[in-house]
mmCIF file of C-alpha atoms in Angstrom:
data_model
loop_
_atom_site.group_PDB
_atom_site.id
_atom_site.type_symbol
_atom_site.label_atom_id
_atom_site.label_comp_id
_atom_site.label_asym_id
_atom_site.label_seq_id
_atom_site.Cartn_x
_atom_site.Cartn_y
_atom_site.Cartn_z
ATOM 1 C CA MET A 1 156.882 128.288 155.890
ATOM 2 C CA SER A 2 158.283 130.367 153.722
ATOM 3 C CA ALA A 3 162.098 130.025 152.649
ATOM 4 C CA PRO A 4 165.095 131.185 153.995
ATOM 5 C CA ILE A 5 166.235 135.112 153.064
ATOM 6 C CA VAL A 6 169.991 134.904 151.720
ATOM 7 C CA HIS A 7 172.163 137.680 153.475
ATOM 8 C CA GLY A 8 175.402 139.051 153.334
ATOM 9 C CA GLY A 9 178.218 137.455 154.983
ATOM 10 C CA GLY A 10 178.063 134.238 152.873
ATOM 11 C CA ILE A 11 181.802 133.669 152.264
ATOM 12 C CA THR A 12 181.774 129.795 152.111
ATOM 13 C CA ALA A 13 179.367 129.281 149.996
ATOM 14 C CA ALA A 14 180.480 131.644 147.036
ATOM 15 C CA ALA A 15 184.517 129.912 148.243
ATOM 16 C CA ALA A 16 182.704 126.677 147.305
ATOM 17 C CA THR A 17 181.798 128.089 144.116
ATOM 18 C CA PHE A 18 185.056 130.270 143.103
ATOM 19 C CA GLY A 19 187.218 128.796 144.896
ATOM 20 C CA GLY A 20 189.803 129.904 147.363
ATOM 21 C CA ARG A 21 189.871 129.934 150.407
ATOM 22 C CA PRO A 22 187.449 131.624 152.702
ATOM 23 C CA GLU A 23 189.543 133.481 155.336
ATOM 24 C CA ASP A 24 191.135 134.886 151.677
ATOM 25 C CA TRP A 25 188.150 136.358 150.702
ATOM 26 C CA LEU A 26 187.403 139.941 150.543
ATOM 27 C CA ASP A 27 184.013 140.618 152.447
ATOM 28 C CA LEU A 28 182.367 143.223 151.635
ATOM 29 C CA SER A 29 179.110 141.742 151.591
ATOM 30 C CA THR A 30 177.545 143.085 155.435
ATOM 31 C CA GLY A 31 177.169 146.709 156.890
ATOM 32 C CA ILE A 32 179.421 145.429 159.583
ATOM 33 C CA ASN A 33 182.430 148.078 160.396
ATOM 34 C CA PRO A 34 185.518 145.770 159.241
ATOM 35 C CA CYS A 35 187.821 147.580 162.257
ATOM 36 C CA PRO A 36 186.711 146.107 165.220
ATOM 37 C CA VAL A 37 187.333 147.311 168.299
ATOM 38 C CA ALA A 38 190.051 146.386 171.115
ATOM 39 C CA LEU A 39 188.074 143.822 173.714
ATOM 40 C CA PRO A 40 187.758 145.351 177.038
ATOM 41 C CA ASP A 41 188.939 143.137 179.902
ATOM 42 C CA ILE A 42 186.287 140.180 180.708
ATOM 43 C CA PRO A 43 186.084 139.207 184.281
ATOM 44 C CA ALA A 44 187.101 135.476 184.688
ATOM 45 C CA ARG A 45 183.473 135.055 186.635
ATOM 46 C CA ALA A 46 181.388 136.262 183.474
ATOM 47 C CA TRP A 47 183.148 133.047 181.759
ATOM 48 C CA HIS A 48 182.884 131.079 184.273
ATOM 49 C CA ARG A 49 179.544 131.813 185.919
ATOM 50 C CA LEU A 50 175.523 131.987 184.360
ATOM 51 C CA PRO A 51 175.521 135.404 183.568
ATOM 52 C CA ASP A 52 173.740 136.914 187.099
ATOM 53 C CA ARG A 53 171.253 139.768 187.296
ATOM 54 C CA HIS A 54 174.031 142.394 187.736
ATOM 55 C CA LEU A 55 175.861 141.719 184.491
ATOM 56 C CA LEU A 56 172.318 142.457 182.865
ATOM 57 C CA ASP A 57 171.748 145.724 185.298
ATOM 58 C CA GLU A 58 175.248 146.798 184.247
ATOM 59 C CA ALA A 59 174.603 146.732 180.755
ATOM 60 C CA ARG A 60 171.313 148.150 180.607
ATOM 61 C CA ARG A 61 172.407 151.060 182.173
ATOM 62 C CA ALA A 62 175.752 152.114 180.149
ATOM 63 C CA ALA A 63 172.797 151.649 176.993
ATOM 64 C CA ARG A 64 170.648 153.696 178.276
ATOM 65 C CA ASP A 65 173.455 155.694 178.784
ATOM 66 C CA HIS A 66 175.035 155.428 175.043
ATOM 67 C CA TYR A 67 171.473 155.218 173.671
ATOM 68 C CA ARG A 68 169.768 158.369 175.830
ATOM 69 C CA SER A 69 167.087 156.543 177.317
ATOM 70 C CA GLY A 70 165.840 158.761 179.411
ATOM 71 C CA GLU A 71 163.853 156.075 182.355
ATOM 72 C CA ILE A 72 163.777 153.065 180.030
ATOM 73 C CA LEU A 73 166.560 150.784 180.801
ATOM 74 C CA PRO A 74 167.092 149.209 176.847
ATOM 75 C CA LEU A 75 166.928 145.051 176.832
ATOM 76 C CA PRO A 76 169.713 142.746 175.819
ATOM 77 C CA VAL A 77 168.982 140.680 173.552
ATOM 78 C CA PRO A 78 171.194 138.144 171.179
ATOM 79 C CA GLY A 79 170.497 139.754 168.211
ATOM 80 C CA THR A 80 167.641 141.994 167.045
ATOM 81 C CA GLN A 81 167.037 139.178 164.887
ATOM 82 C CA SER A 82 165.585 137.059 168.485
ATOM 83 C CA VAL A 83 163.484 140.074 168.936
ATOM 84 C CA ILE A 84 162.154 140.703 165.139
ATOM 85 C CA GLN A 85 160.701 136.709 165.323
ATOM 86 C CA LEU A 86 158.500 137.906 168.468
ATOM 87 C CA LEU A 87 157.034 140.972 167.012
ATOM 88 C CA PRO A 88 153.734 138.438 165.679
ATOM 89 C CA ARG A 89 153.905 136.768 169.516
ATOM 90 C CA LEU A 90 153.556 140.651 170.708
ATOM 91 C CA VAL A 91 150.992 141.514 168.210
ATOM 92 C CA GLU A 92 148.855 138.644 169.329
ATOM 93 C CA ALA A 93 149.601 139.267 172.660
ATOM 94 C CA ASP A 94 148.465 142.678 172.446
ATOM 95 C CA ARG A 95 145.040 142.104 170.301
ATOM 96 C CA LEU A 96 143.894 139.719 173.651
ATOM 97 C CA VAL A 97 144.703 142.022 176.376
ATOM 98 C CA GLY A 98 143.000 144.568 174.198
ATOM 99 C CA GLY A 99 139.924 142.855 173.380
ATOM 100 C CA THR A 100 139.578 143.559 169.879
ATOM 101 C CA ASP A 101 137.603 140.221 168.420
ATOM 102 C CA ASN A 102 139.620 139.555 165.194
ATOM 103 C CA SER A 103 139.217 135.734 163.756
ATOM 104 C CA VAL A 104 141.173 133.603 163.657
ATOM 105 C CA ALA A 105 141.172 130.671 161.087
ATOM 106 C CA VAL A 106 142.883 127.352 161.143
ATOM 107 C CA THR A 107 144.877 125.234 158.128
ATOM 108 C CA ASP A 108 146.848 122.624 158.107
ATOM 109 C CA ASN A 109 146.903 122.863 161.694
ATOM 110 C CA ARG A 110 148.520 126.610 161.785
ATOM 111 C CA VAL A 111 146.195 129.125 163.237
ATOM 112 C CA ALA A 112 146.250 132.406 160.733
ATOM 113 C CA VAL A 113 145.330 135.832 161.819
ATOM 114 C CA THR A 114 143.371 136.079 159.145
ATOM 115 C CA ASP A 115 142.077 140.235 159.587
ATOM 116 C CA ASN A 116 145.650 141.420 160.952
ATOM 117 C CA ARG A 117 147.640 143.309 159.108
ATOM 118 C CA VAL A 118 150.742 144.871 159.263
ATOM 119 C CA ALA A 119 152.909 147.056 157.301
ATOM 120 C CA VAL A 120 156.595 147.264 156.441
ATOM 121 C CA VAL A 121 158.328 149.437 154.130
ATOM 122 C CA SER A 122 160.472 148.508 151.626
ATOM 123 C CA PRO A 123 162.527 147.293 150.419
ATOM 124 C CA THR A 124 164.321 146.547 153.323
ATOM 125 C CA TYR A 125 165.856 144.274 155.622
ATOM 126 C CA GLY A 126 163.543 141.048 154.767
ATOM 127 C CA GLU A 127 163.505 138.900 157.968
ATOM 128 C CA TYR A 128 160.132 141.279 159.437
ATOM 129 C CA ALA A 129 158.069 140.333 156.668
ATOM 130 C CA ARG A 130 158.978 136.909 156.527
ATOM 131 C CA ALA A 131 158.356 136.576 159.992
ATOM 132 C CA PHE A 132 155.020 137.989 159.592
ATOM 133 C CA ALA A 133 154.165 136.349 156.926
ATOM 134 C CA SER A 134 154.884 133.072 158.807
ATOM 135 C CA ALA A 135 153.072 133.587 161.456
ATOM 136 C CA GLY A 136 149.975 133.504 159.217
ATOM 137 C CA PHE A 137 149.474 138.119 159.219
ATOM 138 C CA ALA A 138 148.873 139.671 156.098
ATOM 139 C CA VAL A 139 152.028 141.546 155.205
ATOM 140 C CA ASP A 140 152.072 144.998 153.271
ATOM 141 C CA ALA A 141 155.234 145.984 151.449
ATOM 142 C CA VAL A 142 154.516 150.078 151.204
ATOM 143 C CA ASP A 143 156.795 152.330 150.039
ATOM 144 C CA ASP A 144 156.107 155.376 152.011
ATOM 145 C CA ILE A 145 154.944 156.377 155.943
ATOM 146 C CA ALA A 146 151.780 157.670 154.411
ATOM 147 C CA ALA A 147 150.647 154.886 153.092
ATOM 148 C CA ILE A 148 150.354 153.118 156.535
ATOM 149 C CA GLY A 149 146.391 153.165 157.511
ATOM 150 C CA ALA A 150 144.300 152.730 160.750
ATOM 151 C CA GLY A 151 144.403 148.372 159.442
ATOM 152 C CA HIS A 152 147.922 147.869 160.337
ATOM 153 C CA ARG A 153 148.507 146.703 164.114
ATOM 154 C CA LEU A 154 152.194 147.296 163.332
ATOM 155 C CA ALA A 155 154.590 149.444 161.168
ATOM 156 C CA VAL A 156 158.001 148.393 160.662
ATOM 157 C CA VAL A 157 160.713 151.584 159.205
ATOM 158 C CA VAL A 158 164.031 150.966 159.447
ATOM 159 C CA ASN A 159 165.842 154.053 159.929
ATOM 160 C CA PRO A 160 168.714 154.339 158.426
ATOM 161 C CA ASN A 161 166.804 152.114 155.895
ATOM 162 C CA ASN A 162 168.964 149.354 154.721
ATOM 163 C CA PRO A 163 169.914 148.793 151.499
ATOM 164 C CA ASP A 164 169.738 152.142 150.404
ATOM 165 C CA GLY A 165 170.297 154.622 153.435
ATOM 166 C CA LEU A 166 166.553 156.193 153.190
ATOM 167 C CA ILE A 167 166.155 158.581 156.096
ATOM 168 C CA TRP A 168 163.120 159.400 157.733
ATOM 169 C CA PRO A 169 162.750 162.883 159.934
ATOM 170 C CA ALA A 170 161.991 162.028 163.780
ATOM 171 C CA GLU A 171 159.121 164.311 163.476
ATOM 172 C CA THR A 172 157.242 162.122 160.346
ATOM 173 C CA LEU A 173 157.559 158.455 162.745
ATOM 174 C CA ILE A 174 156.377 160.419 165.521
ATOM 175 C CA ALA A 175 153.565 161.024 163.792
ATOM 176 C CA LEU A 176 153.429 157.623 162.099
ATOM 177 C CA HIS A 177 153.394 156.423 166.344
ATOM 178 C CA ASP A 178 150.956 159.008 166.706
ATOM 179 C CA ARG A 179 148.471 157.210 164.211
ATOM 180 C CA MET A 180 148.880 153.798 165.102
ATOM 181 C CA LYS A 181 148.564 154.694 169.148
ATOM 182 C CA ALA A 182 145.136 156.165 168.045
ATOM 183 C CA ALA A 183 144.347 152.807 166.769
ATOM 184 C CA ASP A 184 145.627 151.086 169.043
ATOM 185 C CA GLY A 185 148.944 149.733 166.900
ATOM 186 C CA LEU A 186 152.687 149.519 167.529
ATOM 187 C CA LEU A 187 155.181 151.209 165.474
ATOM 188 C CA VAL A 188 159.155 149.748 165.024
ATOM 189 C CA VAL A 189 161.677 151.359 164.584
ATOM 190 C CA ASP A 190 164.709 149.216 163.085
ATOM 191 C CA GLU A 191 168.040 151.677 164.493
ATOM 192 C CA ALA A 192 170.224 149.017 163.628
ATOM 193 C CA PHE A 193 172.693 151.226 161.524
ATOM 194 C CA GLY A 194 172.069 154.411 163.648
ATOM 195 C CA ASP A 195 175.187 155.223 165.557
ATOM 196 C CA THR A 196 176.934 156.353 162.879
ATOM 197 C CA ASP A 197 174.434 159.344 163.031
ATOM 198 C CA PRO A 198 173.386 159.634 166.834
ATOM 199 C CA ALA A 199 171.087 162.276 165.785
ATOM 200 C CA LEU A 200 168.685 160.554 163.672
ATOM 201 C CA SER A 201 167.285 158.348 167.099
ATOM 202 C CA LEU A 202 164.061 158.441 168.487
ATOM 203 C CA ALA A 203 166.080 156.450 171.337
ATOM 204 C CA SER A 204 165.609 160.183 173.240
ATOM 205 C CA ARG A 205 162.003 160.438 172.882
ATOM 206 C CA ALA A 206 161.094 156.938 173.661
ATOM 207 C CA PRO A 207 159.954 157.288 177.629
ATOM 208 C CA GLN A 208 157.200 160.091 175.522
ATOM 209 C CA LEU A 209 156.379 156.964 172.806
ATOM 210 C CA SER A 210 153.637 154.729 174.530
ATOM 211 C CA ASN A 211 153.191 152.558 171.578
ATOM 212 C CA LEU A 212 157.206 153.177 170.229
ATOM 213 C CA VAL A 213 159.757 149.683 169.560
ATOM 214 C CA ILE A 214 163.021 150.690 169.028
ATOM 215 C CA PHE A 215 165.719 148.263 167.880
ATOM 216 C CA ARG A 216 169.799 148.918 167.783
ATOM 217 C CA SER A 217 172.571 146.222 167.214
ATOM 218 C CA PHE A 218 175.418 146.540 169.093
ATOM 219 C CA GLY A 219 177.445 144.577 167.041
ATOM 220 C CA LYS A 220 177.311 146.588 163.106
ATOM 221 C CA PHE A 221 179.312 149.771 164.481
ATOM 222 C CA PHE A 222 181.455 147.797 166.897
ATOM 223 C CA GLY A 223 182.419 145.360 164.542
ATOM 224 C CA LEU A 224 181.665 142.753 166.928
ATOM 225 C CA ALA A 225 178.648 140.742 165.023
ATOM 226 C CA GLY A 226 178.920 137.152 165.734
ATOM 227 C CA LEU A 227 178.788 138.559 169.427
ATOM 228 C CA ARG A 228 174.539 138.108 169.092
ATOM 229 C CA LEU A 229 173.728 141.331 171.034
ATOM 230 C CA GLY A 230 171.005 144.135 170.627
ATOM 231 C CA PHE A 231 168.870 146.175 172.379
ATOM 232 C CA ALA A 232 165.231 146.454 172.706
ATOM 233 C CA ILE A 233 163.949 150.104 174.015
ATOM 234 C CA ALA A 234 160.067 150.466 174.770
ATOM 235 C CA ARG A 235 157.776 150.340 177.349
ATOM 236 C CA SER A 236 158.183 148.240 180.738
ATOM 237 C CA ASP A 237 155.845 145.964 179.802
ATOM 238 C CA ILE A 238 156.267 145.549 176.504
ATOM 239 C CA LEU A 239 160.350 144.461 177.626
ATOM 240 C CA ALA A 240 158.558 142.447 179.961
ATOM 241 C CA ARG A 241 157.237 140.301 177.740
ATOM 242 C CA PHE A 242 160.398 140.442 175.004
ATOM 243 C CA GLU A 243 163.036 138.767 178.548
ATOM 244 C CA ASP A 244 160.025 136.179 178.927
ATOM 245 C CA TRP A 245 159.407 135.200 176.002
ATOM 246 C CA LEU A 246 163.251 134.999 175.501
ATOM 247 C CA GLY A 247 163.664 132.744 178.645
ATOM 248 C CA PRO A 248 166.385 132.828 181.414
ATOM 249 C CA TRP A 249 170.275 133.680 180.399
ATOM 250 C CA ALA A 250 169.422 135.036 177.051
ATOM 251 C CA VAL A 251 172.845 137.022 176.219
ATOM 252 C CA SER A 252 175.939 135.551 177.634
ATOM 253 C CA GLY A 253 178.066 137.074 180.935
ATOM 254 C CA PRO A 254 180.714 138.029 178.657
ATOM 255 C CA ALA A 255 178.426 139.484 175.767
ATOM 256 C CA LEU A 256 176.523 142.049 178.738
ATOM 257 C CA SER A 257 179.854 142.119 179.968
ATOM 258 C CA ILE A 258 181.791 143.335 176.967
ATOM 259 C CA ALA A 259 178.369 145.597 176.173
ATOM 260 C CA ALA A 260 178.725 147.837 179.750
ATOM 261 C CA SER A 261 182.491 148.577 179.049
ATOM 262 C CA LEU A 262 182.170 149.415 175.399
ATOM 263 C CA LEU A 263 178.827 151.290 175.663
ATOM 264 C CA ARG A 264 180.632 153.630 178.327
ATOM 265 C CA SER A 265 183.599 154.556 176.310
ATOM 266 C CA ASP A 266 184.238 156.818 173.656
ATOM 267 C CA VAL A 267 183.062 155.843 170.258
ATOM 268 C CA SER A 268 184.329 158.857 168.702
ATOM 269 C CA PRO A 269 187.254 157.356 167.370
ATOM 270 C CA ILE A 270 185.219 154.907 165.858
ATOM 271 C CA ARG A 271 182.812 156.910 164.195
ATOM 272 C CA GLY A 272 186.105 158.605 162.936
ATOM 273 C CA ARG A 273 187.649 155.441 161.601
ATOM 274 C CA ILE A 274 184.030 154.834 160.305
ATOM 275 C CA ASN A 275 183.584 157.666 158.074
ATOM 276 C CA GLU A 276 187.000 157.629 156.698
ATOM 277 C CA ARG A 277 186.343 153.424 155.305
ATOM 278 C CA CYS A 278 183.632 154.597 153.858
ATOM 279 C CA ALA A 279 185.380 158.045 152.092
ATOM 280 C CA GLY A 280 187.643 155.401 150.841
ATOM 281 C CA LEU A 281 185.543 153.303 149.544
ATOM 282 C CA HIS A 282 183.841 156.035 147.675
ATOM 283 C CA TRP A 283 187.174 156.866 146.283
ATOM 284 C CA VAL A 284 187.230 153.337 144.650
ATOM 285 C CA LEU A 285 183.577 153.065 143.688
ATOM 286 C CA THR A 286 183.697 156.459 141.631
ATOM 287 C CA GLY A 287 187.039 156.035 140.101
ATOM 288 C CA ALA A 288 185.318 152.384 138.941
ATOM 289 C CA GLY A 289 182.595 154.417 136.986
ATOM 290 C CA LEU A 290 179.824 153.423 139.416
ATOM 291 C CA GLN A 291 177.123 155.183 140.417
ATOM 292 C CA LEU A 292 176.120 155.506 143.955
ATOM 293 C CA SER A 293 172.942 155.634 144.451
ATOM 294 C CA GLY A 294 172.560 155.149 148.390
ATOM 295 C CA GLY A 295 173.380 153.697 151.294
ATOM 296 C CA THR A 296 174.611 154.567 155.024
ATOM 297 C CA ALA A 297 178.614 154.868 156.651
ATOM 298 C CA LEU A 298 178.632 151.129 156.836
ATOM 299 C CA PHE A 299 177.784 150.396 153.282
ATOM 300 C CA THR A 300 176.978 151.670 149.762
ATOM 301 C CA LEU A 301 174.450 150.937 147.773
ATOM 302 C CA VAL A 302 175.526 150.395 143.682
ATOM 303 C CA ALA A 303 172.790 150.955 140.892
ATOM 304 C CA ASP A 304 174.184 149.602 137.686
ATOM 305 C CA ALA A 305 172.319 147.586 134.904
ATOM 306 C CA ARG A 306 175.301 145.232 135.058
ATOM 307 C CA ALA A 307 175.753 144.503 138.277
ATOM 308 C CA ASP A 308 174.802 141.097 138.036
ATOM 309 C CA ASP A 309 177.937 140.822 135.793
ATOM 310 C CA ILE A 310 180.008 143.157 138.047
ATOM 311 C CA TYR A 311 179.325 140.344 140.944
ATOM 312 C CA THR A 312 179.771 137.815 139.385
ATOM 313 C CA HIS A 313 183.722 139.380 138.282
ATOM 314 C CA LEU A 314 184.278 140.676 141.384
ATOM 315 C CA CYS A 315 183.336 136.681 142.699
ATOM 316 C CA ARG A 316 186.401 135.621 140.234
ATOM 317 C CA HIS A 317 188.652 138.329 142.365
ATOM 318 C CA HIS A 318 187.404 136.317 145.598
ATOM 319 C CA ILE A 319 185.752 139.308 146.559
ATOM 320 C CA LEU A 320 182.108 139.224 147.468
ATOM 321 C CA VAL A 321 179.352 141.964 147.800
ATOM 322 C CA ARG A 322 175.906 141.719 148.644
ATOM 323 C CA LYS A 323 173.382 141.456 144.955
ATOM 324 C CA PHE A 324 169.661 141.690 145.397
ATOM 325 C CA ASP A 325 166.933 139.140 143.605
ATOM 326 C CA TYR A 326 164.064 142.108 143.854
ATOM 327 C CA ALA A 327 166.455 144.831 142.345
ATOM 328 C CA PRO A 328 168.696 143.434 140.091
ATOM 329 C CA GLU A 329 170.571 146.649 139.411
ATOM 330 C CA TRP A 330 171.669 146.646 142.741
ATOM 331 C CA LEU A 331 174.500 145.879 144.585
ATOM 332 C CA ARG A 332 175.628 147.008 147.867
ATOM 333 C CA PHE A 333 179.221 147.245 148.949
ATOM 334 C CA GLY A 334 180.323 147.104 152.932
ATOM 335 C CA LEU A 335 183.657 149.109 153.726
ATOM 336 C CA PRO A 336 187.183 147.251 152.707
ATOM 337 C CA PRO A 337 189.294 146.826 156.330
ATOM 338 C CA ASP A 338 192.190 149.780 155.326
ATOM 339 C CA PRO A 339 194.084 150.874 152.289
ATOM 340 C CA ALA A 340 195.217 147.952 151.296
ATOM 341 C CA ALA A 341 191.781 146.166 150.543
ATOM 342 C CA ASP A 342 191.105 149.506 149.213
ATOM 343 C CA ARG A 343 193.471 148.751 146.282
ATOM 344 C CA ARG A 344 192.606 145.197 145.688
ATOM 345 C CA LEU A 345 189.110 146.506 145.330
ATOM 346 C CA GLY A 346 189.755 149.132 142.452
ATOM 347 C CA GLU A 347 191.759 147.102 140.660
ATOM 348 C CA ALA A 348 189.443 144.072 140.447
ATOM 349 C CA LEU A 349 186.575 146.710 139.559
ATOM 350 C CA GLN A 350 189.586 148.477 136.740
ATOM 351 C CA ARG A 351 189.770 144.778 134.932
ATOM 352 C CA PHE A 352 185.628 144.640 134.498
ATOM 353 C CA GLU A 353 185.373 144.645 130.881
ATOM 354 C CA ARG A 354 182.454 147.088 130.121
#
């Protein structure tokens, strides 16, 4: 098994190293909306009873309308990480159904599919490569969609990408889907940061793209990451497999109730607030002389040769940002929640000795 990947959000560990109470730290290490929406009323029965089918159906209809997925009813999942980990199983299930004669090797009591390869457009969210590598798949980290070929059983594109915010046009992704379909492969498009720019989404095209799987995050945009909720958009048999493998009551009744309410609400004020906070962050970073090299409305990537020193300096001021072992010159800054946090970050950066 490969080592766990270090993600953003490790305030407890940072406080243990640099001091202070975790609740007093400014956490800028994630791409989560720092201004969570007000929770809608949750019926008492959602807490009291197991999540019944009508709650699930209501959330799915709300997601369909919000994501504009047409005839497809998106499947609620307990965070998209839960279905990322099911992708190797999905590829293997498709192989068995399709009857492809792929060889299988058994080493140290672990089954490895020796001629199944997947491609992940990289660098990106690391759990895709880890999930496939842990399942015995060969993972090709490619830097361009053009490098994905007929030998790949599945391809992953995060759009917009995390952490650099790279955007692939819809027509480019559709052409990739068609190539994958011609080779009996699947295309996974992770749109975790897609709510800030809905025009980028392939969800409305999904009914016509049979070998496409889309993942959407709920918590990032609404600022409710602790709810552990996401949605999968795909053809019905793929969603049925995910639902079966996740088991009964995979998403809680309160989460389904919140999703049904918020996905039917007017989200334009949320986007406006996120854009306002993004502008505040950019003002602070550029004012400190840092080079903005990418990002989305929910985070900004900075490239600087002194990134490790800046990271440590900010930690000493009890501000946590995201660093990357594979790109030591990168730092990712999430959004400060308010102007006071902008000032706190700005003052700390001004104290950094250049």
